[in-house]
Amino acid sequence: MDINTLRSISTVAALVAFLGIVWWAWSKSRKSDFEQAANRYLKLLQIDHKVTVQAGKFSTTDLSQGQRKRLALVVAYLEDRPIYIFDEWAADQDPDYKRVFYSELLPDLKARGKAVVVVTHDDRYFHLGDRVLVLEDGRARPRAVAAPAIAVQT
């Protein structure tokens, strides 16, 4: 065999592998898994009455500010990234959603081995962090955190 024949064979093999991956990614079972996961998170974040998943897409994005943030959180969960950064995510949320975010969603991400950075002014939840840094005068310094001064229902 000459080099051109080997190149042709390797090109065809790579194409077949690529098409196999594409087929798997868009297979019905994969879409079903996506839709089941999406619906589970929509229900957990209590927006399943506003948004549904249809053919792998969300039915609407015409939502309130807080609901859009929760939908963005669903998308982040579905993307399954190794690092999550939340900058004042819970600021516009009702107390119930804050509790779900801090007491259920963040521990779940941690249990799945994800790196999570949360920026917040809400010191009622500082005790849930593995490490707490405080920014003062342009510098970050560690802060020891004891049990919450105000009871947080979990």
Coordinates of C-alpha atoms in Angstrom, one line a residue:
M1 CA 0.0 0.0 0.0
D2 CA 1.2 3.4 -0.8
I3 CA 0.9 6.5 1.4
N4 CA -2.2 7.9 -0.5
T5 CA -4.1 4.7 0.1
L6 CA -3.3 4.8 3.8
R7 CA -4.4 8.5 3.9
S8 CA -7.7 7.6 2.2
I9 CA -8.4 4.7 4.6
S10 CA -7.6 6.9 7.7
T11 CA -9.8 9.7 6.3
V12 CA -12.7 7.3 5.8
A13 CA -12.2 5.8 9.3
A14 CA -12.2 9.2 10.9
L15 CA -15.3 10.2 9.0
V16 CA -17.1 7.0 10.1
A17 CA -16.1 7.6 13.7
F18 CA -17.3 11.3 13.5
L19 CA -20.6 10.3 12.0
G20 CA -21.0 7.6 14.7
I21 CA -20.4 10.2 17.5
V22 CA -22.9 12.7 15.8
W23 CA -25.5 9.9 15.5
W24 CA -25.1 9.0 19.2
A25 CA -25.2 12.6 20.4
W26 CA -28.5 13.2 18.5
S27 CA -30.1 9.8 19.1
K28 CA -33.5 9.6 20.7
S29 CA -32.2 8.1 23.9
R30 CA -29.7 10.9 24.3
K31 CA -32.5 13.5 23.7
S32 CA -34.7 11.6 26.1
D33 CA -31.9 11.8 28.8
F34 CA -31.5 15.5 28.1
E35 CA -35.3 16.1 28.4
Q36 CA -35.5 14.1 31.6
A37 CA -32.6 15.9 33.2
A38 CA -34.0 19.3 32.1
N39 CA -37.5 18.5 33.4
R40 CA -36.0 17.4 36.7
Y41 CA -34.1 20.7 37.2
L42 CA -37.1 22.7 36.0
K43 CA -39.2 21.0 38.7
L44 CA -36.5 21.4 41.4
L45 CA -36.3 25.2 40.6
Q46 CA -40.1 25.4 40.4
I47 CA -40.4 26.8 36.9
D48 CA -41.8 23.6 35.4
H49 CA -45.2 25.3 35.3
K50 CA -43.8 28.1 33.1
V51 CA -41.2 26.3 30.9
T52 CA -41.2 22.9 29.3
V53 CA -38.7 21.0 27.1
Q54 CA -40.0 20.3 23.6
A55 CA -37.8 18.6 21.0
G56 CA -34.8 19.4 23.0
K57 CA -35.6 23.1 23.4
F58 CA -37.2 25.3 26.1
S59 CA -40.7 26.3 25.3
T60 CA -40.2 29.9 26.3
T61 CA -37.7 32.4 27.7
D62 CA -40.4 35.0 28.4
L63 CA -39.9 34.9 32.1
S64 CA -39.3 37.2 35.0
Q65 CA -35.7 38.2 36.0
G66 CA -35.5 35.6 38.7
Q67 CA -37.1 32.9 36.5
R68 CA -34.6 33.6 33.7
K69 CA -31.7 33.2 36.2
R70 CA -33.2 29.9 37.3
L71 CA -33.5 28.8 33.7
A72 CA -29.9 29.8 33.1
L73 CA -29.0 27.6 36.1
V74 CA -30.8 24.7 34.4
V75 CA -28.7 25.3 31.3
A76 CA -25.5 25.4 33.3
Y77 CA -26.4 22.1 35.0
L78 CA -27.1 20.5 31.7
E79 CA -23.8 21.7 30.2
D80 CA -22.1 19.8 33.0
R81 CA -19.0 22.0 33.1
P82 CA -16.1 21.4 35.5
I83 CA -16.2 24.9 37.0
Y84 CA -19.2 27.1 37.9
I85 CA -19.1 30.7 38.9
F86 CA -22.1 32.4 40.4
D87 CA -21.9 36.1 41.0
E88 CA -24.8 37.2 43.2
W89 CA -27.0 34.5 41.6
A90 CA -29.4 34.4 44.6
A91 CA -29.8 38.1 45.0
D92 CA -33.0 38.3 43.0
Q93 CA -34.4 35.1 44.3
D94 CA -37.2 34.5 46.8
P95 CA -36.1 33.0 50.1
D96 CA -37.2 29.5 49.1
Y97 CA -35.1 29.6 45.9
K98 CA -32.1 30.9 47.9
R99 CA -32.5 27.9 50.2
V100 CA -32.7 25.5 47.3
F101 CA -29.6 27.1 45.7
Y102 CA -27.4 27.1 48.7
S103 CA -28.6 24.0 50.5
E104 CA -29.3 21.6 47.6
L105 CA -27.8 22.7 44.3
L106 CA -24.4 23.8 45.5
P107 CA -23.8 20.7 47.6
D108 CA -24.9 18.6 44.6
L109 CA -22.4 20.3 42.4
K110 CA -19.7 19.7 45.0
A111 CA -20.7 16.0 45.3
R112 CA -20.3 15.7 41.5
G113 CA -16.7 17.0 41.8
K114 CA -17.3 20.4 40.4
A115 CA -15.4 23.5 41.3
V116 CA -17.8 26.2 42.5
V117 CA -17.1 29.9 43.1
V118 CA -20.0 31.9 44.7
V119 CA -19.9 35.6 45.1
T120 CA -22.4 36.8 47.6
H121 CA -23.0 39.4 50.3
D122 CA -25.5 37.0 52.0
D123 CA -23.5 36.0 55.1
R124 CA -26.3 33.7 56.3
Y125 CA -24.8 31.1 53.9
F126 CA -21.1 31.6 54.4
H127 CA -20.9 28.5 56.6
L128 CA -21.7 26.3 53.6
G129 CA -18.5 27.2 51.8
D130 CA -15.4 25.2 52.0
R131 CA -13.4 28.4 51.9
V132 CA -14.6 31.9 52.4
L133 CA -12.6 34.9 51.2
V134 CA -13.5 38.5 52.0
L135 CA -12.5 41.4 49.7
E136 CA -11.3 44.4 51.6
D137 CA -9.3 47.4 50.2
G138 CA -8.7 45.5 46.9
R139 CA -7.3 42.4 48.7
A140 CA -8.7 39.0 49.3
R141 CA -8.3 37.6 52.8
P142 CA -9.5 34.3 54.3
R143 CA -12.4 34.5 56.8
A144 CA -13.1 31.9 59.4
V145 CA -16.7 31.0 59.5
A146 CA -18.6 29.6 62.4
A147 CA -22.1 28.2 62.5
P148 CA -24.7 30.7 61.2
A149 CA -25.8 33.4 63.6
I150 CA -29.2 33.3 62.1
A151 CA -30.8 29.8 61.7
V152 CA -31.1 28.9 58.1
Q153 CA -33.8 26.3 57.4
T154 CA -32.4 23.5 55.2

